Short mmCIF file of N, CA and C in Angstrom, two decimals:
data_model
loop_
_atom_site.label_atom_id
_atom_site.label_comp_id
_atom_site.label_asym_id
_atom_site.label_seq_id
_atom_site.Cartn_x
_atom_site.Cartn_y
_atom_site.Cartn_z
N MET A 19 25.80 17.35 5.89
CA MET A 19 24.68 18.14 5.46
C MET A 19 25.04 19.61 5.63
N GLY A 20 24.74 20.40 4.61
CA GLY A 20 25.08 21.81 4.65
C GLY A 20 23.85 22.70 4.68
N GLU A 21 24.09 23.99 4.76
CA GLU A 21 23.01 24.98 4.79
C GLU A 21 22.07 24.85 3.59
N GLU A 22 22.64 24.46 2.43
CA GLU A 22 21.84 24.35 1.21
C GLU A 22 20.86 23.17 1.25
N ASP A 23 20.99 22.31 2.24
CA ASP A 23 20.14 21.13 2.36
C ASP A 23 19.00 21.30 3.36
N THR A 24 18.84 22.49 3.91
CA THR A 24 17.86 22.70 4.98
C THR A 24 16.45 22.98 4.47
N ALA A 25 15.51 22.76 5.37
CA ALA A 25 14.11 23.07 5.06
C ALA A 25 13.95 24.55 4.72
N GLU A 26 14.73 25.40 5.36
CA GLU A 26 14.67 26.84 5.05
C GLU A 26 15.03 27.08 3.58
N GLN A 27 16.12 26.46 3.13
CA GLN A 27 16.58 26.67 1.75
C GLN A 27 15.63 26.04 0.73
N PHE A 28 15.03 24.92 1.06
CA PHE A 28 14.08 24.26 0.16
C PHE A 28 12.70 24.90 0.23
N ARG A 29 12.54 25.81 1.18
CA ARG A 29 11.28 26.52 1.41
C ARG A 29 10.15 25.55 1.75
N THR A 30 10.53 24.52 2.53
CA THR A 30 9.55 23.53 2.99
C THR A 30 9.36 23.62 4.50
N GLY A 31 9.92 24.65 5.09
CA GLY A 31 9.82 24.85 6.53
C GLY A 31 10.68 26.04 6.92
N ASP A 32 10.64 26.38 8.20
CA ASP A 32 11.41 27.55 8.63
C ASP A 32 12.45 27.20 9.69
N VAL A 33 12.92 25.96 9.65
CA VAL A 33 13.95 25.52 10.61
C VAL A 33 15.19 25.04 9.85
N PRO A 34 16.36 25.26 10.43
CA PRO A 34 17.61 24.89 9.76
C PRO A 34 18.00 23.43 10.00
N VAL A 35 17.15 22.51 9.54
CA VAL A 35 17.43 21.08 9.63
C VAL A 35 17.28 20.47 8.24
N LEU A 36 17.75 19.25 8.08
CA LEU A 36 17.69 18.56 6.80
C LEU A 36 16.26 18.53 6.26
N ALA A 37 16.08 19.04 5.05
CA ALA A 37 14.77 19.09 4.41
C ALA A 37 14.34 17.70 3.96
N THR A 38 13.08 17.41 4.10
CA THR A 38 12.54 16.11 3.67
C THR A 38 12.81 15.86 2.19
N PRO A 39 12.60 16.84 1.28
CA PRO A 39 12.89 16.57 -0.13
C PRO A 39 14.37 16.21 -0.37
N ARG A 40 15.27 16.81 0.39
CA ARG A 40 16.70 16.49 0.25
C ARG A 40 16.99 15.08 0.76
N LEU A 41 16.33 14.69 1.84
CA LEU A 41 16.52 13.35 2.39
C LEU A 41 15.99 12.30 1.40
N ILE A 42 14.85 12.58 0.80
CA ILE A 42 14.30 11.67 -0.21
C ILE A 42 15.24 11.60 -1.41
N ALA A 43 15.80 12.73 -1.82
CA ALA A 43 16.74 12.74 -2.95
C ALA A 43 17.97 11.88 -2.64
N LEU A 44 18.46 11.92 -1.41
CA LEU A 44 19.59 11.07 -1.03
C LEU A 44 19.22 9.59 -1.20
N CYS A 45 18.01 9.24 -0.79
CA CYS A 45 17.57 7.86 -0.91
C CYS A 45 17.35 7.47 -2.38
N GLU A 46 16.82 8.39 -3.18
CA GLU A 46 16.68 8.12 -4.61
C GLU A 46 18.04 7.91 -5.26
N GLU A 47 19.01 8.73 -4.85
CA GLU A 47 20.37 8.57 -5.38
C GLU A 47 20.90 7.18 -5.04
N ALA A 48 20.62 6.70 -3.85
CA ALA A 48 21.06 5.35 -3.46
C ALA A 48 20.44 4.30 -4.38
N THR A 49 19.17 4.49 -4.80
CA THR A 49 18.55 3.53 -5.72
C THR A 49 19.23 3.58 -7.08
N CYS A 50 19.61 4.77 -7.50
CA CYS A 50 20.33 4.90 -8.78
C CYS A 50 21.68 4.19 -8.72
N ARG A 51 22.40 4.38 -7.63
CA ARG A 51 23.70 3.73 -7.47
C ARG A 51 23.54 2.22 -7.44
N ALA A 52 22.42 1.74 -6.90
CA ALA A 52 22.18 0.30 -6.84
C ALA A 52 22.00 -0.31 -8.22
N THR A 53 21.60 0.50 -9.20
CA THR A 53 21.42 -0.02 -10.57
C THR A 53 22.67 0.16 -11.41
N ASP A 54 23.67 0.88 -10.91
CA ASP A 54 24.91 1.08 -11.67
C ASP A 54 25.48 -0.27 -12.13
N GLY A 55 25.79 -0.36 -13.42
CA GLY A 55 26.38 -1.57 -13.96
C GLY A 55 25.37 -2.65 -14.31
N HIS A 56 24.08 -2.40 -14.06
CA HIS A 56 23.06 -3.40 -14.33
C HIS A 56 22.13 -3.03 -15.49
N LEU A 57 22.25 -1.80 -15.99
CA LEU A 57 21.44 -1.36 -17.12
C LEU A 57 22.34 -1.23 -18.34
N THR A 58 21.75 -1.39 -19.53
CA THR A 58 22.53 -1.22 -20.75
C THR A 58 22.75 0.28 -20.99
N GLU A 59 23.57 0.59 -21.98
CA GLU A 59 23.87 1.99 -22.29
C GLU A 59 22.65 2.75 -22.79
N VAL A 60 21.68 2.06 -23.37
CA VAL A 60 20.48 2.73 -23.88
C VAL A 60 19.37 2.81 -22.84
N GLN A 61 19.57 2.18 -21.70
CA GLN A 61 18.57 2.18 -20.65
C GLN A 61 18.86 3.21 -19.57
N SER A 62 17.81 3.58 -18.89
CA SER A 62 17.89 4.40 -17.69
C SER A 62 16.75 3.94 -16.80
N SER A 63 16.60 4.59 -15.66
CA SER A 63 15.44 4.31 -14.81
C SER A 63 14.99 5.61 -14.18
N VAL A 64 13.70 5.67 -13.91
CA VAL A 64 13.14 6.85 -13.25
C VAL A 64 12.27 6.39 -12.09
N ALA A 65 12.24 7.22 -11.06
CA ALA A 65 11.37 6.92 -9.93
C ALA A 65 9.94 7.23 -10.31
N THR A 66 9.04 6.32 -9.95
CA THR A 66 7.62 6.52 -10.24
C THR A 66 6.78 6.56 -8.97
N ARG A 67 7.36 6.10 -7.87
CA ARG A 67 6.62 6.13 -6.61
C ARG A 67 7.61 6.20 -5.46
N VAL A 68 7.29 7.08 -4.50
CA VAL A 68 8.09 7.20 -3.28
C VAL A 68 7.14 7.16 -2.10
N GLN A 69 7.41 6.24 -1.19
CA GLN A 69 6.69 6.16 0.07
C GLN A 69 7.75 6.34 1.14
N PHE A 70 7.64 7.39 1.95
CA PHE A 70 8.77 7.72 2.81
C PHE A 70 8.31 8.35 4.12
N ASP A 71 8.96 7.95 5.19
CA ASP A 71 8.73 8.55 6.51
C ASP A 71 10.01 9.24 6.96
N HIS A 72 9.91 10.53 7.23
CA HIS A 72 11.03 11.31 7.79
C HIS A 72 10.86 11.22 9.30
N LEU A 73 11.79 10.53 9.97
CA LEU A 73 11.60 10.13 11.35
C LEU A 73 12.28 11.00 12.40
N ALA A 74 13.35 11.70 12.03
CA ALA A 74 14.09 12.47 13.03
C ALA A 74 14.77 13.67 12.39
N PRO A 75 14.92 14.76 13.14
CA PRO A 75 15.61 15.93 12.59
C PRO A 75 17.11 15.70 12.51
N VAL A 76 17.73 16.40 11.55
CA VAL A 76 19.18 16.32 11.36
C VAL A 76 19.72 17.73 11.28
N ALA A 77 20.68 18.05 12.13
CA ALA A 77 21.27 19.38 12.17
C ALA A 77 22.29 19.59 11.06
N VAL A 78 22.50 20.85 10.71
CA VAL A 78 23.54 21.21 9.74
C VAL A 78 24.88 20.70 10.26
N GLY A 79 25.66 20.12 9.35
CA GLY A 79 26.98 19.60 9.71
C GLY A 79 26.99 18.10 9.97
N ALA A 80 25.82 17.52 10.19
CA ALA A 80 25.76 16.07 10.42
C ALA A 80 26.00 15.32 9.11
N VAL A 81 26.44 14.08 9.22
CA VAL A 81 26.66 13.23 8.06
C VAL A 81 25.57 12.17 8.04
N VAL A 82 24.88 12.07 6.89
CA VAL A 82 23.79 11.11 6.72
C VAL A 82 24.16 10.16 5.59
N LEU A 83 23.95 8.88 5.83
CA LEU A 83 24.21 7.84 4.84
C LEU A 83 22.88 7.23 4.42
N ALA A 84 22.64 7.18 3.10
CA ALA A 84 21.42 6.56 2.57
C ALA A 84 21.78 5.22 1.95
N GLU A 85 20.88 4.25 2.11
CA GLU A 85 21.08 2.91 1.56
C GLU A 85 19.82 2.47 0.83
N ALA A 86 20.00 1.68 -0.21
CA ALA A 86 18.87 1.12 -0.96
C ALA A 86 19.11 -0.36 -1.18
N THR A 87 18.05 -1.13 -1.02
CA THR A 87 18.11 -2.57 -1.25
C THR A 87 17.00 -2.96 -2.21
N LEU A 88 17.37 -3.59 -3.30
CA LEU A 88 16.38 -4.06 -4.27
C LEU A 88 15.66 -5.26 -3.65
N VAL A 89 14.34 -5.13 -3.50
CA VAL A 89 13.58 -6.20 -2.84
C VAL A 89 12.65 -6.95 -3.79
N LYS A 90 12.35 -6.34 -4.96
CA LYS A 90 11.43 -7.01 -5.88
C LYS A 90 11.62 -6.46 -7.29
N VAL A 91 11.52 -7.36 -8.27
CA VAL A 91 11.54 -6.98 -9.68
C VAL A 91 10.23 -7.48 -10.27
N GLU A 92 9.47 -6.54 -10.86
CA GLU A 92 8.20 -6.88 -11.52
C GLU A 92 8.29 -6.37 -12.95
N GLY A 93 8.79 -7.18 -13.85
CA GLY A 93 8.98 -6.72 -15.22
C GLY A 93 10.01 -5.60 -15.24
N ARG A 94 9.58 -4.41 -15.69
CA ARG A 94 10.49 -3.26 -15.74
C ARG A 94 10.54 -2.50 -14.42
N ARG A 95 9.67 -2.86 -13.47
CA ARG A 95 9.62 -2.15 -12.18
C ARG A 95 10.61 -2.74 -11.20
N LEU A 96 11.35 -1.85 -10.57
CA LEU A 96 12.31 -2.22 -9.53
C LEU A 96 11.83 -1.61 -8.23
N ILE A 97 11.65 -2.41 -7.22
CA ILE A 97 11.15 -1.90 -5.94
C ILE A 97 12.26 -2.02 -4.90
N PHE A 98 12.57 -0.89 -4.29
CA PHE A 98 13.65 -0.80 -3.31
C PHE A 98 13.10 -0.43 -1.94
N THR A 99 13.72 -0.97 -0.90
CA THR A 99 13.55 -0.37 0.42
C THR A 99 14.72 0.59 0.58
N VAL A 100 14.45 1.72 1.22
CA VAL A 100 15.50 2.72 1.43
C VAL A 100 15.51 3.14 2.89
N SER A 101 16.69 3.55 3.33
CA SER A 101 16.80 4.09 4.68
C SER A 101 17.93 5.10 4.70
N ALA A 102 17.86 5.99 5.66
CA ALA A 102 18.90 6.99 5.84
C ALA A 102 19.16 7.11 7.34
N ALA A 103 20.42 7.19 7.70
CA ALA A 103 20.79 7.27 9.11
C ALA A 103 21.97 8.21 9.30
N ARG A 104 22.01 8.84 10.47
CA ARG A 104 23.20 9.60 10.86
C ARG A 104 24.31 8.61 11.15
N LEU A 105 25.52 8.97 10.80
CA LEU A 105 26.65 8.12 11.15
C LEU A 105 26.80 8.09 12.67
N GLU A 106 27.38 7.03 13.18
CA GLU A 106 27.51 6.86 14.63
C GLU A 106 28.18 8.05 15.31
N GLY A 107 29.20 8.60 14.68
CA GLY A 107 29.89 9.76 15.25
C GLY A 107 29.00 10.99 15.33
N GLU A 108 27.89 10.95 14.61
CA GLU A 108 26.93 12.06 14.58
C GLU A 108 25.76 11.79 15.53
N GLY A 109 25.90 10.79 16.38
CA GLY A 109 24.82 10.44 17.28
C GLY A 109 24.05 9.23 16.81
N GLY A 110 24.31 8.79 15.57
CA GLY A 110 23.67 7.59 15.04
C GLY A 110 22.17 7.70 14.95
N GLY A 111 21.57 6.68 14.44
CA GLY A 111 20.12 6.59 14.42
C GLY A 111 19.48 6.80 13.07
N LEU A 112 18.41 6.09 12.88
CA LEU A 112 17.61 6.16 11.66
C LEU A 112 16.91 7.51 11.58
N VAL A 113 17.00 8.16 10.43
CA VAL A 113 16.30 9.45 10.26
C VAL A 113 15.20 9.38 9.21
N GLY A 114 15.21 8.33 8.38
CA GLY A 114 14.16 8.18 7.39
C GLY A 114 14.17 6.80 6.79
N ALA A 115 13.00 6.34 6.34
CA ALA A 115 12.91 5.01 5.72
C ALA A 115 11.68 4.95 4.84
N GLY A 116 11.73 4.05 3.85
CA GLY A 116 10.58 3.88 2.99
C GLY A 116 10.85 2.96 1.83
N ARG A 117 10.11 3.20 0.75
CA ARG A 117 10.22 2.41 -0.48
C ARG A 117 10.25 3.36 -1.67
N VAL A 118 11.02 2.97 -2.67
CA VAL A 118 11.09 3.71 -3.92
C VAL A 118 10.90 2.70 -5.05
N THR A 119 9.98 3.02 -5.96
CA THR A 119 9.78 2.20 -7.15
C THR A 119 10.37 2.94 -8.34
N ARG A 120 11.20 2.25 -9.10
CA ARG A 120 11.79 2.81 -10.31
C ARG A 120 11.35 1.95 -11.49
N VAL A 121 11.28 2.56 -12.67
CA VAL A 121 10.94 1.84 -13.90
C VAL A 121 12.11 1.95 -14.86
N VAL A 122 12.54 0.81 -15.39
CA VAL A 122 13.61 0.78 -16.38
C VAL A 122 13.00 1.15 -17.73
N LEU A 123 13.69 2.03 -18.47
CA LEU A 123 13.16 2.52 -19.73
C LEU A 123 14.25 2.72 -20.76
N ASP A 124 13.81 2.88 -22.00
CA ASP A 124 14.72 3.23 -23.09
C ASP A 124 14.91 4.74 -23.03
N ARG A 125 16.13 5.17 -22.83
CA ARG A 125 16.44 6.59 -22.63
C ARG A 125 15.95 7.47 -23.78
N ALA A 126 16.25 7.09 -25.04
CA ALA A 126 15.87 7.92 -26.19
C ALA A 126 14.35 8.02 -26.33
N ALA A 127 13.66 6.91 -26.18
CA ALA A 127 12.20 6.93 -26.30
C ALA A 127 11.58 7.78 -25.19
N PHE A 128 12.12 7.66 -24.01
CA PHE A 128 11.62 8.44 -22.87
C PHE A 128 11.81 9.94 -23.10
N LEU A 129 13.01 10.32 -23.55
CA LEU A 129 13.28 11.74 -23.80
C LEU A 129 12.41 12.28 -24.93
N ALA A 130 12.19 11.45 -25.96
CA ALA A 130 11.32 11.88 -27.06
C ALA A 130 9.90 12.11 -26.54
N LYS A 131 9.42 11.21 -25.70
CA LYS A 131 8.07 11.33 -25.16
C LYS A 131 7.95 12.59 -24.28
N ALA A 132 9.03 12.94 -23.60
CA ALA A 132 9.04 14.12 -22.75
C ALA A 132 9.24 15.42 -23.55
N GLY A 133 9.53 15.27 -24.85
CA GLY A 133 9.79 16.47 -25.67
C GLY A 133 11.17 17.01 -25.48
N ALA A 134 12.08 16.16 -24.98
CA ALA A 134 13.44 16.60 -24.70
C ALA A 134 14.46 15.90 -25.58
N ALA A 135 14.04 15.25 -26.65
CA ALA A 135 14.95 14.54 -27.54
C ALA A 135 15.98 15.49 -28.12
N GLY A 136 17.22 15.05 -28.11
CA GLY A 136 18.30 15.88 -28.67
C GLY A 136 18.81 16.97 -27.75
N LYS A 137 18.24 17.09 -26.57
CA LYS A 137 18.72 18.10 -25.62
C LYS A 137 19.71 17.46 -24.67
N PRO A 138 20.71 18.22 -24.23
CA PRO A 138 21.71 17.64 -23.32
C PRO A 138 21.14 17.23 -21.99
#
C-alpha cells in the first residue's frame, strides 16, 4: 500500500492509513478476477451492491491481499464474499470483509444505455 492509497489522498479522512474506498476497490478487483475466463467476449459485469466492514487500520507500506469467493448465482447476479488481510509478514490479520453483488451484462448494450457507446 502506498501514499496514494491513504484516506488523506482519497479525502475520506485525515490519517495516513489505507482508505476504505481503496480497500473496497481491491475487493471488487478480486471479484473481477474471479470472473476471468467465465464471461464471453461480449459480456462484462458491474458491481451493483457492496456490503463491507473495514475492520482494522493498515499503514503505508503494508501488503494487503484481497480474495473473492463466488457463493451464489441468481440468474445474471453473482454474489461474492470478499475479504482482505495483511500478509503474515505484515503482522497478518483480517482488515476487511463483506459481500459484493455483480450483474453480468452485454457490454455494448450497457455502454449504449450509459451514453458511452463508441467511446474507448
